[in-house]
């Protein structure tokens, strides 16, 4: 704890001129949470005995994986000496943001609640793809950028080289780039002083009707919905009646306060403050991220500009293994939607899997995290279908059909299929350029450009189909570059392509859960892979079962599960061969009849194994 740290300020005593709102943005694993830990310690809001690594990461899954999934806001006091020689006390509102491309929506909402951003770069790795993506997001929001090199205590760190790289990127001098170590605390006090001196104070009208932007919310089992807001105009106080401007729903404000970093009730929030509101509301749909909160007594006439709704990039079906868990799954998704505004879902049914939900995610890691949270936090056993993206199919009659699930693909003649495209930026060492170009071309990528950031580091820009990168592209990229490459992508319209729907048939019946939309060149590979996989997974029946992969009416692959054979000759200890033949003929007739009426039983484990992550990946 620094001698300049104080006991937390009361918001009533904090004018807007003494508030600084900032967030930390960086690529994944560049040390945002560690730097946030040191700031909490140095400013004294967390005692040394209570300190733990990744203090702001509240979920077990965040700690286990070492990644931040949800942004966390915290208020810290800090003293600095003014030009007149007096000591001033400032309230610093910090938001620690995620670094992975799938959680960009969390970052964009955090940026809208701030006036400045710390751009953090690992002094051993340099600028990565997500560093650039987050920097451009911050510049779009007109934020003041403070460039910082972290991990300068590492033996592999090269601060001089990367300070020049960072200065060239944002336009400045290498000596202006701060050098800190989130682990040891070196340079963190100088960074806090820089935040106070460079980031502007929030601007707002203290006398105007209250307007607060909801930038996050979580569901608490005991207290209901906890809403995190950034005050823009006016003031909110406890026991007031507040109103949500989009739904016009009115609630009593039971508690208002700041996170410091534990919830601390206060006497109200004024212009520029970041804090939380508790109204006791249990209905999660009444607290929308991006909504404006005002008072019922003196409502604001105009809502604040909200956030653009995130567009899901990957779709997957989520089904409970036990059909009776459907209602619990709906409730769990409702609650998760509150703490993760980018999750989208709607009910759907599958012949093979029963009732479930079609969910839209921002990427594969997002899908993985949501399913993990559903099983951990709500105790649900789930099956997820192979991920797919949105296709726009035009039939011969000119009708346009939006397909988020292969089962929605029209059966008639198809005139054209448009698939979503993305612009990708891949940063990598120059030695791996040839390997990565080969990988991108195999995924139908078109090279847009190539740029050298330094003698060692190159940025490749490709336009690629989203369907080719959402499965195992990132894994392949990491393995082909020994983990050095980083990837970022953004939507870039649609493009027509030669795509077909591959159906999987068990004894002539289509199983919708195994269908996929793939490029015609890769259809045969997908069909043979799926047929072979199911042959190994489905247990043998009393009759022969053909597994076929088909495009329309044309069979492109086939495997056969051989029938179980009962030893009907066991009771024959000798005698004429005609006796044995008679018994075998009788068995053969019975199997033929059984095959006509028999339905194939596919065990739940076979579905789970067949639909696991690499089903689509190895097309």
Coordinates of C-alpha atoms in Angstrom, one line a residue:
X1 CA 0.0 0.0 0.0
X2 CA 1.3 3.4 -1.0
X3 CA 1.5 6.3 1.4
X4 CA -0.6 8.2 -1.1
X5 CA -3.5 5.8 -1.0
X6 CA -6.5 6.9 1.1
X7 CA -9.7 5.5 2.6
X8 CA -12.4 5.5 -0.2
X9 CA -14.0 8.8 -0.9
X10 CA -17.7 9.4 -0.4
X11 CA -19.3 10.1 -3.8
X12 CA -21.1 13.1 -2.3
X13 CA -17.7 14.7 -1.7
X14 CA -16.3 13.9 -5.2
X15 CA -16.8 16.6 -7.8
X16 CA -16.6 15.5 -11.5
X17 CA -13.3 17.3 -11.8
X18 CA -11.7 14.9 -9.4
X19 CA -13.0 11.7 -11.1
X20 CA -11.0 9.8 -13.7
X21 CA -12.7 6.9 -15.6
X22 CA -10.4 4.5 -17.5
X23 CA -10.1 0.9 -18.7
X24 CA -7.2 -1.4 -19.4
X25 CA -7.2 -2.9 -22.9
X26 CA -4.7 -5.5 -24.3
X27 CA -4.3 -8.8 -26.1
X28 CA -5.2 -11.9 -24.1
X29 CA -2.5 -12.8 -21.5
X30 CA -0.6 -9.5 -21.6
X31 CA -1.1 -8.9 -17.9
X32 CA -4.3 -6.7 -17.5
X33 CA -5.6 -8.5 -14.4
X34 CA -2.1 -8.6 -12.8
X35 CA -1.7 -4.8 -13.3
X36 CA -5.2 -4.3 -11.9
X37 CA -4.2 -6.4 -8.8
X38 CA -1.1 -4.1 -8.2
X39 CA -3.3 -1.0 -8.6
X40 CA -5.7 -2.3 -6.0
X41 CA -2.8 -3.0 -3.6
X42 CA -1.0 0.3 -4.1
X43 CA -4.2 2.4 -3.7
X44 CA -5.1 0.4 -0.6
X45 CA -8.6 -0.7 -1.5
X46 CA -7.6 -4.3 -1.0
X47 CA -5.6 -5.2 2.2
X48 CA -2.5 -7.3 1.6
X49 CA -4.0 -10.2 3.7
X50 CA -7.1 -10.3 1.4
X51 CA -5.1 -10.0 -1.8
X52 CA -5.1 -12.9 -4.3
X53 CA -4.1 -13.2 -7.9
X54 CA -6.7 -12.1 -10.5
X55 CA -8.7 -10.4 -7.7
X56 CA -11.3 -9.0 -10.0
X57 CA -11.9 -12.3 -11.8
X58 CA -14.9 -13.6 -9.8
X59 CA -15.7 -16.8 -11.7
X60 CA -13.8 -20.1 -11.1
X61 CA -13.6 -20.7 -14.8
X62 CA -11.7 -17.3 -15.2
X63 CA -9.2 -18.3 -12.6
X64 CA -8.7 -21.8 -13.9
X65 CA -8.1 -20.6 -17.5
X66 CA -6.3 -17.4 -16.5
X67 CA -8.5 -15.3 -18.8
X68 CA -10.9 -12.5 -18.1
X69 CA -14.5 -13.2 -19.4
X70 CA -16.4 -10.3 -17.8
X71 CA -15.4 -6.7 -17.4
X72 CA -15.1 -5.6 -13.7
X73 CA -15.4 -2.0 -12.5
X74 CA -13.7 -0.8 -9.3
X75 CA -13.2 2.6 -7.6
X76 CA -9.8 3.5 -6.2
X77 CA -8.7 6.7 -4.3
X78 CA -5.3 8.4 -5.3
X79 CA -3.5 11.5 -4.0
X80 CA -1.3 13.7 -6.2
X81 CA 0.5 17.0 -5.7
X82 CA -1.0 19.9 -7.7
X83 CA 1.0 22.7 -9.5
X84 CA 0.1 25.0 -6.6
X85 CA 1.8 22.7 -4.1
X86 CA -1.4 21.4 -2.5
X87 CA -2.4 17.8 -2.3
X88 CA -5.5 16.7 -4.3
X89 CA -7.4 13.5 -3.9
X90 CA -8.9 11.8 -7.0
X91 CA -11.4 8.9 -7.4
X92 CA -10.2 6.5 -10.1
X93 CA -12.8 4.3 -11.7
X94 CA -11.1 1.4 -13.4
X95 CA -12.6 -1.3 -15.7
X96 CA -10.6 -4.4 -16.3
X97 CA -11.6 -5.8 -19.7
X98 CA -11.3 -9.2 -21.4
X99 CA -8.6 -9.7 -24.1
X100 CA -10.0 -12.4 -26.3
X101 CA -11.6 -11.6 -29.7
X102 CA -14.9 -13.4 -28.6
X103 CA -15.4 -10.9 -25.8
X104 CA -15.0 -7.7 -27.8
X105 CA -18.6 -6.6 -27.0
X106 CA -17.6 -6.5 -23.3
X107 CA -14.7 -4.3 -24.2
X108 CA -16.8 -1.9 -26.4
X109 CA -19.3 -1.4 -23.6
X110 CA -16.5 -0.7 -21.1
X111 CA -14.9 1.9 -23.5
X112 CA -18.2 3.8 -23.7
X113 CA -18.2 4.3 -19.9
X114 CA -14.6 5.8 -19.9
X115 CA -12.7 8.9 -21.0
X116 CA -9.3 7.1 -21.3
X117 CA -7.7 3.8 -21.8
X118 CA -4.4 2.1 -20.9
X119 CA -3.1 0.3 -23.9
X120 CA -1.0 -2.5 -22.4
X121 CA 1.6 -4.5 -24.4
X122 CA 3.7 -7.4 -23.2
X123 CA 7.4 -6.3 -23.3
X124 CA 8.4 -9.8 -24.3
X125 CA 5.8 -10.4 -27.1
X126 CA 5.0 -6.9 -28.5
X127 CA 1.9 -5.8 -30.4
X128 CA -0.6 -8.6 -31.1
X129 CA -3.8 -8.7 -33.3
X130 CA -6.2 -8.0 -30.4
X131 CA -4.0 -5.1 -29.2
X132 CA -4.7 -3.4 -32.6
X133 CA -8.4 -4.3 -32.6
X134 CA -8.9 -2.9 -29.1
X135 CA -6.8 0.2 -29.9
X136 CA -9.0 1.0 -32.9
X137 CA -12.2 0.5 -30.8
X138 CA -10.7 3.0 -28.2
X139 CA -9.9 5.6 -31.0
X140 CA -13.5 5.3 -32.4
X141 CA -14.7 6.3 -28.9
X142 CA -12.3 9.3 -28.8
X143 CA -10.5 8.1 -25.7
X144 CA -7.2 9.3 -24.5
X145 CA -4.7 6.5 -24.9
X146 CA -1.8 5.9 -22.4
X147 CA 0.7 3.4 -23.9
X148 CA 2.3 1.1 -21.4
X149 CA 4.8 -1.8 -21.6
X150 CA 4.1 -4.5 -19.0
X151 CA 6.3 -7.4 -17.8
X152 CA 9.6 -5.5 -18.1
X153 CA 11.0 -7.8 -15.3
X154 CA 10.9 -10.8 -17.7
X155 CA 14.4 -12.0 -18.9
X156 CA 13.0 -12.1 -22.5
X157 CA 11.7 -8.5 -22.3
X158 CA 12.9 -6.0 -24.9
X159 CA 11.3 -2.7 -23.8
X160 CA 13.3 -0.5 -26.2
X161 CA 12.4 -2.4 -29.3
X162 CA 8.6 -2.6 -28.4
X163 CA 8.4 1.0 -27.1
X164 CA 9.5 2.2 -30.5
X165 CA 6.9 -0.2 -32.2
X166 CA 4.2 1.1 -29.9
X167 CA 5.1 4.8 -30.4
X168 CA 5.1 4.3 -34.2
X169 CA 1.7 2.7 -33.9
X170 CA -0.1 5.5 -32.0
X171 CA 2.1 8.4 -33.1
X172 CA 4.4 9.5 -30.3
X173 CA 7.9 9.2 -28.9
X174 CA 9.3 5.9 -27.5
X175 CA 10.3 7.7 -24.2
X176 CA 6.6 8.6 -23.6
X177 CA 5.7 4.8 -23.4
X178 CA 5.6 3.9 -19.7
X179 CA 7.4 0.8 -18.5
X180 CA 5.8 -1.1 -15.7
X181 CA 5.8 -4.6 -14.1
X182 CA 2.3 -5.7 -12.9
X183 CA 4.0 -8.5 -11.0
X184 CA 6.5 -6.5 -8.9
X185 CA 4.7 -3.1 -8.9
X186 CA 7.6 -1.2 -10.6
X187 CA 6.3 2.0 -12.4
X188 CA 2.6 1.5 -11.3
X189 CA 2.6 4.7 -9.1
X190 CA 4.0 6.7 -12.1
X191 CA 1.1 5.2 -14.2
X192 CA -1.5 6.3 -11.7
X193 CA -0.1 9.8 -11.7
X194 CA -0.2 9.8 -15.5
X195 CA -3.8 8.7 -15.5
X196 CA -4.7 11.7 -13.3
X197 CA -2.7 14.2 -15.4
X198 CA -3.6 13.0 -18.9
X199 CA -7.1 11.5 -18.8
X200 CA -9.8 14.2 -18.9
X201 CA -12.4 14.5 -16.2
X202 CA -16.0 13.4 -17.1
X203 CA -18.3 16.1 -18.5
X204 CA -22.0 16.3 -17.7
X205 CA -24.8 18.6 -16.4
X206 CA -25.2 18.2 -12.7
X207 CA -28.5 20.2 -12.7
X208 CA -30.2 18.3 -15.6
X209 CA -32.6 15.4 -15.1
X210 CA -30.7 12.2 -14.1
X211 CA -29.4 10.0 -16.9
X212 CA -27.3 7.0 -16.3
X213 CA -26.1 4.4 -18.9
X214 CA -26.3 0.7 -18.0
X215 CA -23.0 -0.8 -19.1
X216 CA -23.3 -4.2 -17.3
X217 CA -25.5 -6.2 -15.0
X218 CA -25.4 -9.5 -13.0
X219 CA -27.9 -11.7 -11.3
X220 CA -27.6 -12.3 -7.6
X221 CA -29.6 -15.2 -6.2
X222 CA -30.4 -13.2 -3.0
X223 CA -30.7 -9.6 -4.2
X224 CA -32.0 -10.0 -7.7
X225 CA -30.6 -7.9 -10.6
X226 CA -27.5 -5.8 -9.8
X227 CA -27.2 -3.1 -12.5
X228 CA -23.8 -1.3 -13.1
X229 CA -24.2 2.3 -14.4
X230 CA -22.1 5.2 -15.5
X231 CA -23.8 8.6 -14.5
X232 CA -23.8 11.1 -17.4
X233 CA -26.1 13.9 -16.1
X234 CA -27.9 14.7 -12.8
X235 CA -27.8 12.6 -9.7
X236 CA -29.4 9.4 -8.3
X237 CA -30.1 8.9 -4.6
X238 CA -31.3 5.9 -2.5
X239 CA -35.0 5.4 -2.1
X240 CA -35.8 7.3 -5.3
X241 CA -38.2 5.9 -7.9
X242 CA -36.3 5.2 -11.1
X243 CA -37.4 4.4 -14.6
X244 CA -35.8 2.4 -17.4
X245 CA -36.3 4.6 -20.5
X246 CA -36.7 1.7 -23.1
X247 CA -39.2 -0.4 -21.2
X248 CA -40.8 2.5 -19.1
X249 CA -40.6 0.1 -16.1
X250 CA -40.4 1.9 -12.7
X251 CA -38.6 0.5 -9.6
X252 CA -37.7 1.6 -6.1
X253 CA -34.0 2.2 -5.7
X254 CA -33.2 0.0 -2.6
X255 CA -29.4 0.5 -2.7
X256 CA -26.9 2.6 -4.6
X257 CA -23.2 2.4 -4.2
X258 CA -19.7 1.9 -5.7
X259 CA -17.5 -1.2 -6.1
X260 CA -14.4 -0.6 -4.0
X261 CA -13.9 -3.5 -5.0
X262 CA -16.6 -5.0 -2.8
X263 CA -20.0 -3.3 -3.0
X264 CA -20.0 -0.2 -0.8
X265 CA -23.4 1.6 -0.3
X266 CA -23.2 5.4 -0.6
X267 CA -25.5 8.4 -0.4
X268 CA -25.9 8.7 -4.2
X269 CA -24.1 8.9 -7.5
X270 CA -23.3 12.2 -9.3
X271 CA -21.9 13.2 -12.8
X272 CA -19.2 11.0 -14.1
X273 CA -19.5 8.4 -11.3
X274 CA -19.5 4.6 -12.0
X275 CA -21.5 2.5 -9.5
X276 CA -24.2 -0.1 -9.0
X277 CA -28.0 0.0 -8.4
X278 CA -30.1 -2.6 -6.7
X279 CA -33.9 -2.5 -7.1
X280 CA -34.9 -6.0 -5.9
X281 CA -36.2 -6.8 -9.4
X282 CA -36.0 -10.6 -10.1
X283 CA -37.1 -10.4 -13.8
X284 CA -33.9 -10.4 -15.7
X285 CA -35.5 -8.9 -18.9
X286 CA -36.2 -5.6 -17.1
X287 CA -32.6 -4.5 -17.0
X288 CA -31.2 -4.2 -20.5
X289 CA -27.5 -3.4 -21.1
X290 CA -27.4 -0.1 -23.0
X291 CA -30.6 1.3 -21.5
X292 CA -30.8 4.7 -19.9
X293 CA -31.9 5.0 -16.2
X294 CA -33.7 8.2 -15.1
X295 CA -35.9 9.3 -12.2
X296 CA -39.7 9.0 -12.2
X297 CA -40.1 12.3 -10.4
X298 CA -38.1 14.3 -13.0
X299 CA -37.6 12.1 -16.1
X300 CA -35.1 12.9 -18.8
X301 CA -36.7 13.7 -22.2
X302 CA -34.0 12.0 -24.3
X303 CA -32.3 8.6 -23.8
X304 CA -28.5 8.2 -24.2
X305 CA -27.2 6.5 -27.4
X306 CA -27.0 2.9 -26.4
X307 CA -24.7 0.2 -27.8
X308 CA -25.1 -1.5 -31.2
X309 CA -26.4 -5.0 -30.7
X310 CA -23.7 -7.6 -31.2
X311 CA -24.1 -9.9 -34.2
X312 CA -23.7 -13.6 -33.4
X313 CA -21.0 -15.2 -35.5
X314 CA -21.5 -18.9 -34.6
X315 CA -24.7 -20.8 -34.0
X316 CA -25.1 -24.1 -32.1
X317 CA -28.0 -26.0 -30.6
X318 CA -28.0 -26.6 -26.8
X319 CA -30.1 -29.5 -25.6
X320 CA -30.6 -31.0 -22.1
X321 CA -29.6 -34.7 -22.0
X322 CA -32.7 -35.2 -19.7
X323 CA -35.7 -33.7 -21.5
X324 CA -37.3 -32.7 -18.1
X325 CA -34.4 -30.1 -17.6
X326 CA -35.8 -28.0 -20.5
X327 CA -37.5 -25.4 -18.1
X328 CA -34.3 -25.1 -16.0
X329 CA -32.2 -24.6 -19.2
X330 CA -34.5 -21.7 -20.2
X331 CA -34.2 -20.1 -16.8
X332 CA -30.4 -20.6 -16.8
X333 CA -30.1 -18.9 -20.2
X334 CA -32.3 -16.0 -19.0
X335 CA -29.9 -15.4 -16.1
X336 CA -26.8 -15.8 -18.2
X337 CA -28.2 -13.4 -20.8
X338 CA -28.2 -10.7 -18.1
X339 CA -24.5 -11.1 -17.3
X340 CA -23.6 -11.6 -21.0
X341 CA -25.6 -9.4 -23.2
X342 CA -24.1 -10.8 -26.4
X343 CA -25.7 -14.2 -25.9
X344 CA -28.8 -14.8 -28.1
X345 CA -31.1 -17.8 -28.1
X346 CA -34.5 -19.1 -29.3
X347 CA -36.3 -22.4 -28.7
X348 CA -36.0 -25.2 -31.3
X349 CA -36.8 -28.9 -31.6
X350 CA -34.8 -31.7 -33.1
X351 CA -36.2 -35.1 -34.1
X352 CA -33.1 -36.8 -32.6
X353 CA -32.5 -34.6 -29.5
X354 CA -35.9 -33.3 -28.5
X355 CA -36.5 -29.8 -27.2
X356 CA -33.6 -27.3 -26.8
X357 CA -32.4 -23.8 -27.8
X358 CA -30.6 -22.5 -30.9
X359 CA -28.0 -20.1 -29.4
X360 CA -25.9 -17.4 -31.2
X361 CA -22.3 -16.8 -30.0
X362 CA -19.6 -14.4 -30.8
X363 CA -17.1 -17.3 -31.4
X364 CA -16.0 -20.7 -30.4
X365 CA -14.5 -19.7 -27.0
X366 CA -17.7 -17.9 -26.2
X367 CA -19.7 -21.1 -26.9
X368 CA -17.3 -23.1 -24.8
X369 CA -17.5 -20.7 -21.8
X370 CA -21.3 -20.5 -21.9
X371 CA -21.8 -24.3 -22.0
X372 CA -19.3 -24.7 -19.2
X373 CA -21.1 -22.0 -17.1
X374 CA -24.4 -23.7 -17.7
X375 CA -23.1 -27.0 -16.5
X376 CA -21.2 -25.6 -13.5
X377 CA -23.4 -22.8 -12.2
X378 CA -26.8 -24.5 -12.9
X379 CA -25.8 -28.2 -12.7
X380 CA -27.2 -29.0 -16.2
X381 CA -26.0 -32.0 -18.4
X382 CA -26.1 -30.7 -22.0
X383 CA -25.4 -31.8 -25.6
X384 CA -24.2 -29.1 -28.0
X385 CA -24.6 -29.6 -31.8
X386 CA -21.8 -28.9 -34.2
X387 CA -21.4 -25.1 -34.6
X388 CA -22.6 -23.5 -37.8
X389 CA -22.9 -20.0 -39.3
X390 CA -25.7 -18.1 -41.0
X391 CA -26.2 -18.8 -44.7
X392 CA -28.6 -17.0 -47.1
X393 CA -30.1 -19.5 -49.6
X394 CA -32.0 -18.4 -52.7
X395 CA -34.2 -21.1 -54.3
X396 CA -35.1 -21.4 -58.0
X397 CA -38.4 -19.6 -57.3
X398 CA -36.4 -16.5 -56.0
X399 CA -37.4 -17.1 -52.4
X400 CA -34.7 -16.2 -49.9
X401 CA -34.2 -18.4 -46.8
X402 CA -32.0 -17.5 -43.9
X403 CA -30.4 -20.7 -42.6
X404 CA -28.9 -20.9 -39.1
X405 CA -29.3 -24.6 -38.7
X406 CA -28.6 -27.3 -41.5
X407 CA -32.2 -28.7 -40.8
X408 CA -33.6 -25.3 -42.2
X409 CA -31.9 -25.8 -45.5
X410 CA -34.6 -25.9 -48.3
X411 CA -35.1 -29.3 -49.9
X412 CA -36.0 -28.0 -53.4
X413 CA -33.6 -26.8 -56.1
X414 CA -31.2 -24.1 -54.8
X415 CA -30.2 -21.3 -57.1
X416 CA -27.4 -19.8 -54.9
X417 CA -26.0 -19.8 -51.4
X418 CA -24.3 -16.8 -49.8
X419 CA -22.1 -17.3 -46.8
X420 CA -20.8 -14.7 -44.3
X421 CA -17.2 -13.4 -44.9
X422 CA -14.8 -11.9 -42.4
X423 CA -11.7 -9.7 -42.7
X424 CA -8.9 -11.4 -40.7
X425 CA -5.7 -9.8 -39.4
X426 CA -3.0 -12.3 -38.5
X427 CA 0.2 -11.1 -36.7
X428 CA 3.1 -13.5 -36.8
X429 CA 6.9 -13.8 -37.0
X430 CA 8.2 -13.5 -40.6
X431 CA 9.6 -17.1 -40.5
X432 CA 6.1 -18.6 -40.6
X433 CA 4.6 -16.5 -43.4
X434 CA 4.7 -19.3 -46.0
X435 CA 3.1 -21.8 -43.7
X436 CA 0.3 -19.5 -42.7
X437 CA -0.4 -18.4 -46.3
X438 CA -0.8 -22.1 -47.2
X439 CA -3.2 -22.6 -44.3
X440 CA -5.3 -19.5 -45.3
X441 CA -5.5 -20.6 -49.0
X442 CA -6.6 -24.1 -48.0
X443 CA -9.5 -22.4 -46.2
X444 CA -10.5 -20.4 -49.3
X445 CA -8.9 -17.2 -48.1
X446 CA -8.0 -14.2 -50.4
X447 CA -5.0 -12.2 -49.5
X448 CA -5.8 -8.5 -49.0
X449 CA -2.4 -7.2 -48.0
X450 CA 0.8 -7.7 -46.0
X451 CA 2.6 -5.2 -43.8
X452 CA 5.8 -5.4 -41.8
X453 CA 5.6 -3.8 -38.3
X454 CA 9.3 -4.4 -37.7
X455 CA 12.0 -6.6 -39.1
X456 CA 10.6 -9.6 -37.3
X457 CA 6.8 -9.1 -37.3
X458 CA 4.4 -9.3 -40.2
X459 CA 0.6 -8.6 -40.4
X460 CA -1.2 -10.7 -43.0
X461 CA -4.7 -9.5 -44.0
X462 CA -7.1 -12.1 -45.5
X463 CA -10.8 -12.2 -46.5
X464 CA -12.1 -15.6 -45.6
X465 CA -15.4 -17.4 -45.2
X466 CA -16.4 -17.3 -41.5
X467 CA -17.5 -21.0 -41.7
X468 CA -13.8 -21.9 -42.5
X469 CA -12.3 -20.2 -39.4
X470 CA -14.8 -20.7 -36.6
X471 CA -14.0 -24.4 -36.1
X472 CA -10.3 -25.4 -35.8
X473 CA -8.6 -22.6 -37.7
X474 CA -7.2 -20.9 -34.6
X475 CA -5.8 -24.2 -33.3
X476 CA -4.2 -24.9 -36.6
X477 CA -2.8 -21.4 -36.8
X478 CA -1.2 -21.8 -33.3
X479 CA 0.2 -25.2 -34.0
X480 CA 1.8 -24.2 -37.3
X481 CA 3.4 -21.1 -35.8
X482 CA 4.5 -22.7 -32.5
X483 CA 2.0 -20.5 -30.7
X484 CA 3.4 -17.1 -31.9
X485 CA 0.6 -16.0 -34.3
X486 CA -2.4 -14.1 -33.1
X487 CA -5.7 -13.6 -34.9
X488 CA -8.4 -11.0 -35.0
X489 CA -11.4 -10.8 -37.3
X490 CA -14.4 -8.6 -38.1
X491 CA -17.5 -9.2 -40.3
X492 CA -17.2 -8.2 -44.0
X493 CA -20.5 -8.9 -45.8
X494 CA -21.5 -12.0 -47.7
X495 CA -20.3 -13.9 -50.8
X496 CA -21.8 -16.6 -53.0
X497 CA -20.2 -20.0 -52.8
X498 CA -20.7 -23.5 -54.0
X499 CA -22.1 -24.9 -50.8
X500 CA -24.1 -28.1 -50.3
X501 CA -25.9 -29.8 -47.4
X502 CA -24.6 -33.2 -46.4
X503 CA -27.2 -35.4 -44.7
X504 CA -26.4 -38.5 -42.6
X505 CA -28.8 -41.4 -43.0
X506 CA -29.2 -44.4 -40.6
X507 CA -31.0 -47.2 -42.4
X508 CA -32.5 -44.7 -44.8
X509 CA -33.7 -42.2 -42.1
X510 CA -32.1 -38.7 -42.0
X511 CA -30.6 -37.8 -38.6
X512 CA -30.9 -34.0 -38.5
X513 CA -28.4 -33.5 -35.7
X514 CA -25.5 -34.9 -37.9
X515 CA -26.3 -32.7 -41.0
X516 CA -23.8 -30.0 -42.1
X517 CA -23.5 -27.3 -44.8
X518 CA -20.0 -27.6 -46.3
X519 CA -18.2 -26.5 -49.5
X520 CA -18.8 -29.0 -52.4
X521 CA -15.0 -29.8 -52.5
X522 CA -15.0 -30.9 -48.9
X523 CA -18.4 -32.7 -48.8
X524 CA -17.0 -36.1 -49.6
X525 CA -14.3 -35.8 -46.9
X526 CA -17.0 -34.8 -44.3
X527 CA -19.4 -37.6 -45.4
X528 CA -16.7 -40.3 -45.1
X529 CA -15.4 -39.0 -41.8
X530 CA -18.9 -38.8 -40.3
X531 CA -19.9 -42.3 -41.6
X532 CA -16.7 -43.9 -40.2
X533 CA -17.1 -42.1 -36.9
X534 CA -20.7 -43.3 -36.4
X535 CA -19.7 -46.9 -37.4
X536 CA -17.3 -46.9 -34.5
X537 CA -19.7 -45.2 -32.0
X538 CA -23.1 -46.9 -32.7
X539 CA -23.3 -50.4 -31.0
X540 CA -24.1 -53.4 -33.2
X541 CA -27.8 -54.2 -33.5
X542 CA -29.5 -57.6 -34.3
X543 CA -29.6 -56.6 -37.9
X544 CA -27.2 -54.9 -40.4
X545 CA -27.3 -51.1 -40.3
X546 CA -26.2 -49.0 -43.3
X547 CA -24.8 -45.5 -42.5
X548 CA -24.9 -43.2 -45.5
X549 CA -23.8 -39.7 -46.3
X550 CA -25.9 -38.0 -49.0
X551 CA -26.1 -34.7 -50.9
X552 CA -29.8 -34.6 -51.8
X553 CA -30.6 -38.0 -53.3
X554 CA -27.0 -38.9 -54.2
X555 CA -25.1 -41.1 -51.8
X556 CA -21.5 -40.0 -51.4
X557 CA -20.2 -42.3 -48.6
X558 CA -21.3 -45.5 -46.9
X559 CA -20.3 -47.6 -43.9
X560 CA -22.1 -50.7 -42.6
X561 CA -22.5 -51.8 -39.0
X562 CA -22.4 -55.6 -39.0
X563 CA -25.2 -57.5 -37.3
X564 CA -24.8 -59.3 -34.0
X565 CA -24.8 -63.0 -34.6
X566 CA -26.3 -65.3 -32.1
X567 CA -24.8 -68.8 -32.1
X568 CA -27.9 -70.9 -33.0
X569 CA -25.7 -73.9 -33.6
X570 CA -24.6 -74.2 -30.0
X571 CA -27.2 -76.9 -29.2
X572 CA -26.2 -79.0 -32.2
X573 CA -23.6 -81.5 -31.0
X574 CA -23.6 -83.5 -34.2
X575 CA -26.0 -84.9 -36.7
X576 CA -26.7 -84.1 -40.3
X577 CA -25.5 -80.9 -41.9
X578 CA -29.1 -80.2 -43.1
X579 CA -30.2 -79.7 -39.5
X580 CA -27.6 -76.9 -39.0
X581 CA -28.5 -75.4 -42.4
X582 CA -32.1 -75.3 -41.4
X583 CA -31.4 -73.4 -38.2
X584 CA -29.2 -70.9 -40.0
X585 CA -31.8 -70.3 -42.7
X586 CA -34.5 -69.7 -40.0
X587 CA -32.1 -67.1 -38.3
X588 CA -31.6 -65.4 -41.6
X589 CA -35.4 -65.0 -42.2
X590 CA -35.9 -63.6 -38.7
X591 CA -33.1 -61.0 -39.3
X592 CA -34.7 -59.9 -42.6
X593 CA -38.0 -59.3 -40.9
X594 CA -36.3 -57.4 -38.0
X595 CA -34.5 -55.2 -40.5
X596 CA -37.8 -54.2 -42.1
X597 CA -39.4 -53.1 -38.8
X598 CA -36.3 -52.4 -36.7
X599 CA -35.3 -48.8 -35.7
X600 CA -31.7 -48.0 -35.0
X601 CA -31.0 -47.0 -31.4
X602 CA -28.3 -44.4 -31.1
X603 CA -27.1 -44.0 -27.5
X604 CA -26.7 -40.6 -26.0
X605 CA -22.9 -41.1 -25.7
X606 CA -22.6 -41.6 -29.5
X607 CA -24.4 -38.2 -30.1
X608 CA -22.1 -36.5 -27.7
X609 CA -18.9 -38.0 -29.2
X610 CA -20.0 -37.5 -32.8
X611 CA -20.9 -33.8 -32.2
X612 CA -17.8 -33.0 -30.1
X613 CA -15.7 -30.0 -31.3
X614 CA -13.6 -31.7 -34.0
X615 CA -16.6 -33.2 -35.9
X616 CA -16.8 -30.2 -38.3
X617 CA -13.2 -29.2 -37.8
X618 CA -11.5 -32.0 -39.9
X619 CA -13.6 -31.5 -43.0

